Amino acid sequence: MAHSPISLEPVDSVAITTLVDNFVDVLLMDQGPAKRPGLPSAETPRLPASVLEEGQTADSPLAEHGFSAIITVAAGDREHRVLFDTGMTPDGIVGNMRRLGRSPKDLEAIVLSHGHFDHTTGMDGLVRALGRPNLPVFLHPEAWSRRRIVLPGREPFEIPTPSKSAIQGAGFEIIEDKKPSFLLDRSLLITGEVDRTTDFEKGFPIHQAKRNGDWQPDPLILDDQAAILHVRDKGLVVLTGCGHAGIVNVLRYARKLTGVERVYAVLGGFHLNGPLFEPIIPLVCDALAELDPQVIVPAHCTGWKAVHALAARFPNAFIQNSVGTRFEL
């Protein structure tokens, strides 16, 4: 049964600032909508360094295996800031916010794309930075599931699990939903569970979840969700954490949810790294060519081969991500 599109309020502009990613390069130059922090300046925080003549060095942003970004939406004369994911280490996100001159106290809400620890552990540092934060945290109810990765010939790796009681006890307001939900006066849409419609994005076959006391296959990782905005006269901006649902599925679902056909920008993890996913890279590129986004920013778990394939296939749309980059869309 067909459903009417969700009415997503267009915004005049949106900025997405990368706080945590697997890559950082202070030599990158501005590129289109990507504004880089650049080389250290007089305003850059300093660290003591006894082996240098100056006795100090720049405290520049750090990379880690994880993802986090601030979504900034302008509304009239006011800006609203939502945090999307929180990275892998307890202090990584808070440290990079300090290095970039951002304050956790400016955040109005937190969206967790899914429950994996490389997207949730930075909640720990936020607790210490904010005290009793009283901030809403939006996530899918399956984000609390115990998970593990089972590689042939190796002991299973159990993925650290976010603690609902600890996060709630620290003063965050937990808001769980499997369905799409709105933030910021209907200008930011969280997808909830993503429809799986492609025949090549089949999930993560070596991923399991513990259910009813037993480890069971969990390839679809149903808690994977994305954030969607509609920039007036440009189209949809879609931000993913890992893109476990499949980046093409995510973009097609964003169009279906909103009724907006044009995809302007897609940023975040595309989860195409490693031998399980590299065979579908050409199919993803073909599908992205049909969707024709003007800005493509693969990050985090996209993988070296996929990033280079996307850069070669979409030279005008591709932009290299780096911690500290602000995308003005």
mmCIF file of C-alpha atoms in Angstrom:
data_model
loop_
_atom_site.group_PDB
_atom_site.id
_atom_site.type_symbol
_atom_site.label_atom_id
_atom_site.label_comp_id
_atom_site.label_asym_id
_atom_site.label_seq_id
_atom_site.Cartn_x
_atom_site.Cartn_y
_atom_site.Cartn_z
ATOM 1 C CA MET A 1 0.000 0.000 0.000
ATOM 2 C CA ALA A 2 1.400 3.402 -1.010
ATOM 3 C CA HIS A 3 1.851 6.065 1.633
ATOM 4 C CA SER A 4 1.705 9.809 1.171
ATOM 5 C CA PRO A 5 5.112 11.517 1.311
ATOM 6 C CA ILE A 6 6.134 13.128 4.576
ATOM 7 C CA SER A 7 6.109 16.909 4.422
ATOM 8 C CA LEU A 8 9.699 17.945 5.165
ATOM 9 C CA GLU A 9 10.092 21.707 5.603
ATOM 10 C CA PRO A 10 12.731 23.109 3.213
ATOM 11 C CA VAL A 11 15.622 25.040 4.738
ATOM 12 C CA ASP A 12 17.638 27.838 3.174
ATOM 13 C CA SER A 13 20.948 26.199 4.031
ATOM 14 C CA VAL A 14 22.522 23.516 6.162
ATOM 15 C CA ALA A 15 26.098 23.042 7.374
ATOM 16 C CA ILE A 16 27.531 19.666 8.350
ATOM 17 C CA THR A 17 30.797 19.704 10.312
ATOM 18 C CA THR A 18 32.806 16.490 10.627
ATOM 19 C CA LEU A 19 33.879 15.955 14.237
ATOM 20 C CA VAL A 20 35.023 12.322 13.985
ATOM 21 C CA ASP A 21 36.154 10.345 10.952
ATOM 22 C CA ASN A 22 38.865 7.842 10.040
ATOM 23 C CA PHE A 23 40.853 10.487 8.170
ATOM 24 C CA VAL A 24 42.344 13.922 8.772
ATOM 25 C CA ASP A 25 44.511 16.077 6.484
ATOM 26 C CA VAL A 26 45.357 19.647 7.496
ATOM 27 C CA LEU A 27 46.766 20.356 4.016
ATOM 28 C CA LEU A 28 43.427 19.978 2.226
ATOM 29 C CA MET A 29 42.173 23.186 0.629
ATOM 30 C CA ASP A 30 38.613 24.488 0.434
ATOM 31 C CA GLN A 31 36.659 22.728 -2.309
ATOM 32 C CA GLY A 32 33.221 23.952 -3.304
ATOM 33 C CA PRO A 33 30.951 23.578 -0.269
ATOM 34 C CA ALA A 34 33.802 22.049 1.786
ATOM 35 C CA LYS A 35 35.459 24.609 4.060
ATOM 36 C CA ARG A 36 38.641 23.303 5.672
ATOM 37 C CA PRO A 37 40.222 24.384 8.974
ATOM 38 C CA GLY A 38 43.599 24.406 7.193
ATOM 39 C CA LEU A 39 47.031 24.733 8.725
ATOM 40 C CA PRO A 40 47.346 25.675 12.403
ATOM 41 C CA SER A 41 47.027 29.394 13.141
ATOM 42 C CA ALA A 42 47.591 31.651 16.117
ATOM 43 C CA GLU A 43 44.106 30.688 17.347
ATOM 44 C CA THR A 44 44.798 26.940 17.253
ATOM 45 C CA PRO A 45 45.071 25.431 20.768
ATOM 46 C CA ARG A 46 48.605 24.414 21.766
ATOM 47 C CA LEU A 47 50.201 21.404 23.419
ATOM 48 C CA PRO A 48 53.580 21.333 25.197
ATOM 49 C CA ALA A 49 56.294 19.610 23.127
ATOM 50 C CA SER A 50 59.727 19.623 24.725
ATOM 51 C CA VAL A 51 61.533 18.280 21.629
ATOM 52 C CA LEU A 52 60.595 21.356 19.578
ATOM 53 C CA GLU A 53 62.480 24.641 19.752
ATOM 54 C CA GLU A 54 59.244 26.475 20.438
ATOM 55 C CA GLY A 55 58.370 24.089 23.271
ATOM 56 C CA GLN A 56 54.879 23.570 21.902
ATOM 57 C CA THR A 57 52.884 22.296 18.947
ATOM 58 C CA ALA A 58 49.394 22.697 17.521
ATOM 59 C CA ASP A 59 46.601 20.691 19.146
ATOM 60 C CA SER A 60 45.016 19.834 15.799
ATOM 61 C CA PRO A 61 41.923 17.645 15.236
ATOM 62 C CA LEU A 62 42.499 13.897 15.520
ATOM 63 C CA ALA A 63 41.117 11.025 13.450
ATOM 64 C CA GLU A 64 39.745 7.751 14.815
ATOM 65 C CA HIS A 65 37.769 4.804 13.495
ATOM 66 C CA GLY A 66 34.299 6.236 13.973
ATOM 67 C CA PHE A 67 31.951 8.944 12.845
ATOM 68 C CA SER A 68 30.328 12.071 14.240
ATOM 69 C CA ALA A 69 29.077 15.328 12.748
ATOM 70 C CA ILE A 70 27.203 18.447 13.785
ATOM 71 C CA ILE A 71 24.204 19.383 11.649
ATOM 72 C CA THR A 72 23.626 23.142 11.770
ATOM 73 C CA VAL A 73 20.357 24.492 10.378
ATOM 74 C CA ALA A 74 19.700 28.219 10.034
ATOM 75 C CA ALA A 75 16.170 29.363 10.895
ATOM 76 C CA GLY A 76 15.641 33.102 10.694
ATOM 77 C CA ASP A 77 18.287 34.756 12.839
ATOM 78 C CA ARG A 78 18.941 31.599 14.884
ATOM 79 C CA GLU A 79 20.965 28.459 14.326
ATOM 80 C CA HIS A 80 19.964 25.004 15.564
ATOM 81 C CA ARG A 81 22.576 22.284 16.149
ATOM 82 C CA VAL A 82 22.005 18.548 16.255
ATOM 83 C CA LEU A 83 24.757 16.015 16.875
ATOM 84 C CA PHE A 84 24.750 12.966 14.600
ATOM 85 C CA ASP A 85 26.714 10.073 16.160
ATOM 86 C CA THR A 86 29.482 10.410 18.738
ATOM 87 C CA GLY A 87 32.551 8.465 17.566
ATOM 88 C CA MET A 88 34.481 5.530 19.019
ATOM 89 C CA THR A 89 36.462 6.845 22.001
ATOM 90 C CA PRO A 90 35.123 8.452 25.183
ATOM 91 C CA ASP A 91 36.913 11.777 24.647
ATOM 92 C CA GLY A 92 37.406 11.914 20.881
ATOM 93 C CA ILE A 93 34.386 14.006 20.027
ATOM 94 C CA VAL A 94 34.694 16.391 22.988
ATOM 95 C CA GLY A 95 38.401 16.835 22.276
ATOM 96 C CA ASN A 96 37.801 17.637 18.612
ATOM 97 C CA MET A 97 34.984 20.021 19.488
ATOM 98 C CA ARG A 98 37.416 21.909 21.719
ATOM 99 C CA ARG A 99 40.076 21.922 19.002
ATOM 100 C CA LEU A 100 37.558 23.267 16.496
ATOM 101 C CA GLY A 101 36.139 25.910 18.821
ATOM 102 C CA ARG A 102 32.760 24.164 19.202
ATOM 103 C CA SER A 103 30.883 23.709 22.472
ATOM 104 C CA PRO A 104 28.784 20.666 23.453
ATOM 105 C CA LYS A 105 26.513 23.108 25.294
ATOM 106 C CA ASP A 106 25.237 24.417 21.941
ATOM 107 C CA LEU A 107 23.691 21.057 21.028
ATOM 108 C CA GLU A 108 19.904 20.674 21.070
ATOM 109 C CA ALA A 109 19.615 16.941 20.375
ATOM 110 C CA ILE A 110 21.610 13.820 19.540
ATOM 111 C CA VAL A 111 20.812 11.293 16.818
ATOM 112 C CA LEU A 112 22.508 7.886 16.929
ATOM 113 C CA SER A 113 22.550 6.206 13.528
ATOM 114 C CA HIS A 114 22.832 2.732 15.106
ATOM 115 C CA GLY A 115 24.179 0.998 18.189
ATOM 116 C CA HIS A 116 27.748 0.135 17.184
ATOM 117 C CA PHE A 117 30.379 1.477 19.574
ATOM 118 C CA ASP A 118 32.246 3.504 16.939
ATOM 119 C CA HIS A 119 29.161 5.729 16.774
ATOM 120 C CA THR A 120 28.074 5.802 20.421
ATOM 121 C CA THR A 121 31.064 5.766 22.805
ATOM 122 C CA GLY A 122 31.582 9.537 22.714
ATOM 123 C CA MET A 123 28.411 9.832 24.790
ATOM 124 C CA ASP A 124 30.753 9.155 27.718
ATOM 125 C CA GLY A 125 32.744 12.349 27.173
ATOM 126 C CA LEU A 126 29.587 14.349 26.575
ATOM 127 C CA VAL A 127 28.299 13.301 30.010
ATOM 128 C CA ARG A 128 31.438 14.673 31.651
ATOM 129 C CA ALA A 129 31.397 17.841 29.550
ATOM 130 C CA LEU A 130 27.701 18.607 30.084
ATOM 131 C CA GLY A 131 26.910 17.328 33.571
ATOM 132 C CA ARG A 132 23.171 16.598 33.605
ATOM 133 C CA PRO A 133 22.534 17.299 29.933
ATOM 134 C CA ASN A 134 18.742 16.796 29.660
ATOM 135 C CA LEU A 135 19.215 16.364 25.901
ATOM 136 C CA PRO A 136 17.017 14.082 23.795
ATOM 137 C CA VAL A 137 18.791 11.112 22.183
ATOM 138 C CA PHE A 138 17.007 9.631 19.154
ATOM 139 C CA LEU A 139 17.704 6.028 18.156
ATOM 140 C CA HIS A 140 16.099 2.794 17.018
ATOM 141 C CA PRO A 141 15.116 0.367 19.833
ATOM 142 C CA GLU A 142 17.400 -2.362 18.443
ATOM 143 C CA ALA A 143 20.438 -0.129 18.992
ATOM 144 C CA TRP A 144 20.777 -1.669 22.478
ATOM 145 C CA SER A 145 21.227 -5.210 21.091
ATOM 146 C CA ARG A 146 24.323 -7.240 21.911
ATOM 147 C CA ARG A 147 26.189 -7.824 18.655
ATOM 148 C CA ARG A 148 29.260 -9.648 17.438
ATOM 149 C CA ILE A 149 31.305 -10.145 14.270
ATOM 150 C CA VAL A 150 32.069 -13.749 13.314
ATOM 151 C CA LEU A 151 35.078 -14.117 11.024
ATOM 152 C CA PRO A 152 36.000 -17.616 9.768
ATOM 153 C CA GLY A 153 38.902 -19.126 11.700
ATOM 154 C CA ARG A 154 38.830 -16.463 14.457
ATOM 155 C CA GLU A 155 37.192 -16.037 17.796
ATOM 156 C CA PRO A 156 34.018 -13.934 17.473
ATOM 157 C CA PHE A 157 34.510 -10.257 18.292
ATOM 158 C CA GLU A 158 31.723 -8.991 20.522
ATOM 159 C CA ILE A 159 30.985 -5.355 19.783
ATOM 160 C CA PRO A 160 30.756 -3.201 22.918
ATOM 161 C CA THR A 161 27.085 -2.454 23.629
ATOM 162 C CA PRO A 162 25.689 0.957 24.581
ATOM 163 C CA SER A 163 24.067 0.974 28.018
ATOM 164 C CA LYS A 164 20.541 2.336 28.103
ATOM 165 C CA SER A 165 20.553 2.594 31.892
ATOM 166 C CA ALA A 166 23.877 4.475 31.931
ATOM 167 C CA ILE A 167 22.866 6.957 29.224
ATOM 168 C CA GLN A 168 19.445 7.506 30.766
ATOM 169 C CA GLY A 169 20.949 7.724 34.238
ATOM 170 C CA ALA A 170 23.371 10.422 33.075
ATOM 171 C CA GLY A 171 20.410 12.680 32.284
ATOM 172 C CA PHE A 172 19.732 12.065 28.595
ATOM 173 C CA GLU A 173 16.149 11.607 27.426
ATOM 174 C CA ILE A 174 15.938 8.412 25.360
ATOM 175 C CA ILE A 175 13.526 8.548 22.403
ATOM 176 C CA GLU A 176 13.225 5.241 20.547
ATOM 177 C CA ASP A 177 11.400 4.836 17.265
ATOM 178 C CA LYS A 178 11.416 2.397 14.367
ATOM 179 C CA LYS A 179 9.468 4.858 12.227
ATOM 180 C CA PRO A 180 10.533 8.197 10.729
ATOM 181 C CA SER A 181 10.600 11.117 13.171
ATOM 182 C CA PHE A 182 11.091 14.874 12.936
ATOM 183 C CA LEU A 183 13.380 17.395 14.610
ATOM 184 C CA LEU A 184 13.722 21.181 14.365
ATOM 185 C CA ASP A 185 10.171 22.105 13.398
ATOM 186 C CA ARG A 186 9.943 19.396 10.722
ATOM 187 C CA SER A 187 13.121 20.534 8.960
ATOM 188 C CA LEU A 188 15.208 17.468 9.925
ATOM 189 C CA LEU A 189 13.892 13.958 9.316
ATOM 190 C CA ILE A 190 15.308 10.784 10.858
ATOM 191 C CA THR A 191 14.517 7.833 8.610
ATOM 192 C CA GLY A 192 13.931 5.113 11.192
ATOM 193 C CA GLU A 193 14.185 1.673 9.567
ATOM 194 C CA VAL A 194 15.169 1.935 5.906
ATOM 195 C CA ASP A 195 13.328 -0.003 3.209
ATOM 196 C CA ARG A 196 15.624 -2.549 1.529
ATOM 197 C CA THR A 197 14.800 -2.376 -2.174
ATOM 198 C CA THR A 198 18.014 -3.036 -4.115
ATOM 199 C CA ASP A 199 18.956 -6.576 -5.044
ATOM 200 C CA PHE A 200 22.677 -6.083 -4.334
ATOM 201 C CA GLU A 201 22.790 -4.435 -0.877
ATOM 202 C CA LYS A 202 22.269 -7.519 1.266
ATOM 203 C CA GLY A 203 23.668 -6.362 4.593
ATOM 204 C CA PHE A 204 26.527 -7.677 6.739
ATOM 205 C CA PRO A 205 26.528 -11.499 6.589
ATOM 206 C CA ILE A 206 29.059 -12.036 9.416
ATOM 207 C CA HIS A 207 27.081 -9.858 11.867
ATOM 208 C CA GLN A 208 25.092 -11.512 14.670
ATOM 209 C CA ALA A 209 22.855 -10.360 17.501
ATOM 210 C CA LYS A 210 21.970 -12.082 20.777
ATOM 211 C CA ARG A 211 18.247 -12.735 20.957
ATOM 212 C CA ASN A 212 16.439 -14.920 23.511
ATOM 213 C CA GLY A 213 19.809 -16.029 24.873
ATOM 214 C CA ASP A 214 21.187 -17.241 21.531
ATOM 215 C CA TRP A 215 23.442 -15.684 18.905
ATOM 216 C CA GLN A 216 21.448 -15.323 15.692
ATOM 217 C CA PRO A 217 22.235 -13.919 12.230
ATOM 218 C CA ASP A 218 21.667 -10.141 12.105
ATOM 219 C CA PRO A 219 22.842 -9.124 8.621
ATOM 220 C CA LEU A 220 20.341 -6.290 8.123
ATOM 221 C CA ILE A 221 21.207 -4.256 11.246
ATOM 222 C CA LEU A 222 17.709 -2.778 11.228
ATOM 223 C CA ASP A 223 18.571 0.037 13.636
ATOM 224 C CA ASP A 224 20.623 1.708 10.882
ATOM 225 C CA GLN A 225 19.061 5.085 10.123
ATOM 226 C CA ALA A 226 20.010 8.326 8.384
ATOM 227 C CA ALA A 227 19.221 12.036 8.659
ATOM 228 C CA ILE A 228 17.522 13.927 5.813
ATOM 229 C CA LEU A 229 17.184 17.643 5.099
ATOM 230 C CA HIS A 230 15.666 19.438 2.118
ATOM 231 C CA VAL A 231 17.656 22.466 0.978
ATOM 232 C CA ARG A 232 15.400 24.838 -0.928
ATOM 233 C CA ASP A 233 16.020 24.876 -4.700
ATOM 234 C CA LYS A 234 18.762 22.237 -4.395
ATOM 235 C CA GLY A 235 17.270 18.978 -3.121
ATOM 236 C CA LEU A 236 17.842 16.430 -0.390
ATOM 237 C CA VAL A 237 20.899 16.297 1.856
ATOM 238 C CA VAL A 238 21.345 12.809 3.362
ATOM 239 C CA LEU A 239 23.754 11.992 6.194
ATOM 240 C CA THR A 240 24.583 8.395 7.136
ATOM 241 C CA GLY A 241 26.654 6.863 9.928
ATOM 242 C CA CYS A 242 27.705 3.528 8.400
ATOM 243 C CA GLY A 243 25.020 3.077 5.794
ATOM 244 C CA HIS A 244 24.483 -0.551 6.825
ATOM 245 C CA ALA A 245 21.111 -0.407 5.070
ATOM 246 C CA GLY A 246 22.991 0.222 1.802
ATOM 247 C CA ILE A 247 23.673 3.738 0.597
ATOM 248 C CA VAL A 248 21.457 3.304 -2.473
ATOM 249 C CA ASN A 249 18.616 1.941 -0.329
ATOM 250 C CA VAL A 250 19.023 4.937 1.971
ATOM 251 C CA LEU A 251 18.853 7.481 -0.855
ATOM 252 C CA ARG A 252 15.903 5.799 -2.540
ATOM 253 C CA TYR A 253 14.089 5.666 0.791
ATOM 254 C CA ALA A 254 14.812 9.352 1.405
ATOM 255 C CA ARG A 255 13.152 10.177 -1.910
ATOM 256 C CA LYS A 256 10.214 7.901 -1.151
ATOM 257 C CA LEU A 257 9.686 9.347 2.339
ATOM 258 C CA THR A 258 9.792 12.983 1.287
ATOM 259 C CA GLY A 259 8.462 12.903 -2.255
ATOM 260 C CA VAL A 260 11.502 14.970 -3.258
ATOM 261 C CA GLU A 261 13.165 13.368 -6.265
ATOM 262 C CA ARG A 262 16.390 15.335 -6.399
ATOM 263 C CA VAL A 263 19.277 14.172 -4.203
ATOM 264 C CA TYR A 264 21.654 17.097 -3.801
ATOM 265 C CA ALA A 265 24.248 15.714 -1.379
ATOM 266 C CA VAL A 266 25.087 12.458 0.380
ATOM 267 C CA LEU A 267 27.664 12.325 3.172
ATOM 268 C CA GLY A 268 28.869 9.700 5.653
ATOM 269 C CA GLY A 269 29.761 6.031 5.769
ATOM 270 C CA PHE A 270 28.819 3.899 2.762
ATOM 271 C CA HIS A 271 30.106 0.602 4.278
ATOM 272 C CA LEU A 272 31.807 -0.787 1.178
ATOM 273 C CA ASN A 273 35.106 -1.837 2.743
ATOM 274 C CA GLY A 274 36.527 -5.341 2.593
ATOM 275 C CA PRO A 275 35.986 -8.412 0.405
ATOM 276 C CA LEU A 276 32.329 -8.871 1.390
ATOM 277 C CA PHE A 277 31.359 -5.500 -0.053
ATOM 278 C CA GLU A 278 33.942 -4.589 -2.682
ATOM 279 C CA PRO A 279 32.218 -6.716 -5.382
ATOM 280 C CA ILE A 280 29.158 -4.421 -5.291
ATOM 281 C CA ILE A 281 31.116 -1.164 -5.670
ATOM 282 C CA PRO A 282 30.419 -0.963 -9.457
ATOM 283 C CA LEU A 283 26.694 -1.566 -8.851
ATOM 284 C CA VAL A 284 26.601 1.174 -6.211
ATOM 285 C CA CYS A 285 28.369 3.560 -8.579
ATOM 286 C CA ASP A 286 25.877 2.779 -11.367
ATOM 287 C CA ALA A 287 22.916 3.392 -9.046
ATOM 288 C CA LEU A 288 24.449 6.628 -7.744
ATOM 289 C CA ALA A 289 24.898 7.781 -11.334
ATOM 290 C CA GLU A 290 21.140 7.427 -11.814
ATOM 291 C CA LEU A 291 20.445 9.365 -8.591
ATOM 292 C CA ASP A 292 22.963 12.018 -9.714
ATOM 293 C CA PRO A 293 23.900 13.733 -6.414
ATOM 294 C CA GLN A 294 25.875 16.939 -6.886
ATOM 295 C CA VAL A 295 27.944 16.340 -3.741
ATOM 296 C CA ILE A 296 29.309 12.925 -2.701
ATOM 297 C CA VAL A 297 31.344 12.693 0.513
ATOM 298 C CA PRO A 298 32.153 9.059 1.385
ATOM 299 C CA ALA A 299 33.582 8.733 4.890
ATOM 300 C CA HIS A 300 34.391 6.365 7.772
ATOM 301 C CA CYS A 301 33.699 2.767 6.673
ATOM 302 C CA THR A 302 33.396 3.382 2.924
ATOM 303 C CA GLY A 303 36.807 1.824 2.322
ATOM 304 C CA TRP A 304 39.833 2.786 0.222
ATOM 305 C CA LYS A 305 38.767 0.965 -2.949
ATOM 306 C CA ALA A 306 35.242 2.383 -2.875
ATOM 307 C CA VAL A 307 36.441 5.927 -2.149
ATOM 308 C CA HIS A 308 38.795 5.796 -5.122
ATOM 309 C CA ALA A 309 36.128 4.257 -7.366
ATOM 310 C CA LEU A 310 33.699 7.025 -6.396
ATOM 311 C CA ALA A 311 36.351 9.702 -6.941
ATOM 312 C CA ALA A 312 37.083 8.337 -10.417
ATOM 313 C CA ARG A 313 33.440 7.879 -11.422
ATOM 314 C CA PHE A 314 32.186 11.217 -10.019
ATOM 315 C CA PRO A 315 35.105 13.672 -10.298
ATOM 316 C CA ASN A 316 32.886 16.751 -10.109
ATOM 317 C CA ALA A 317 30.747 15.579 -7.199
ATOM 318 C CA PHE A 318 33.328 13.750 -5.052
ATOM 319 C CA ILE A 319 34.834 15.601 -2.088
ATOM 320 C CA GLN A 320 37.395 14.086 0.283
ATOM 321 C CA ASN A 321 36.241 14.209 3.883
ATOM 322 C CA SER A 322 38.563 15.178 6.731
ATOM 323 C CA VAL A 323 38.002 15.828 10.424
ATOM 324 C CA GLY A 324 37.137 19.490 10.885
ATOM 325 C CA THR A 325 35.660 20.044 7.424
ATOM 326 C CA ARG A 326 32.472 22.105 7.345
ATOM 327 C CA PHE A 327 30.216 21.393 4.384
ATOM 328 C CA GLU A 328 28.066 24.446 3.617
ATOM 329 C CA LEU A 329 25.175 23.062 1.575
#
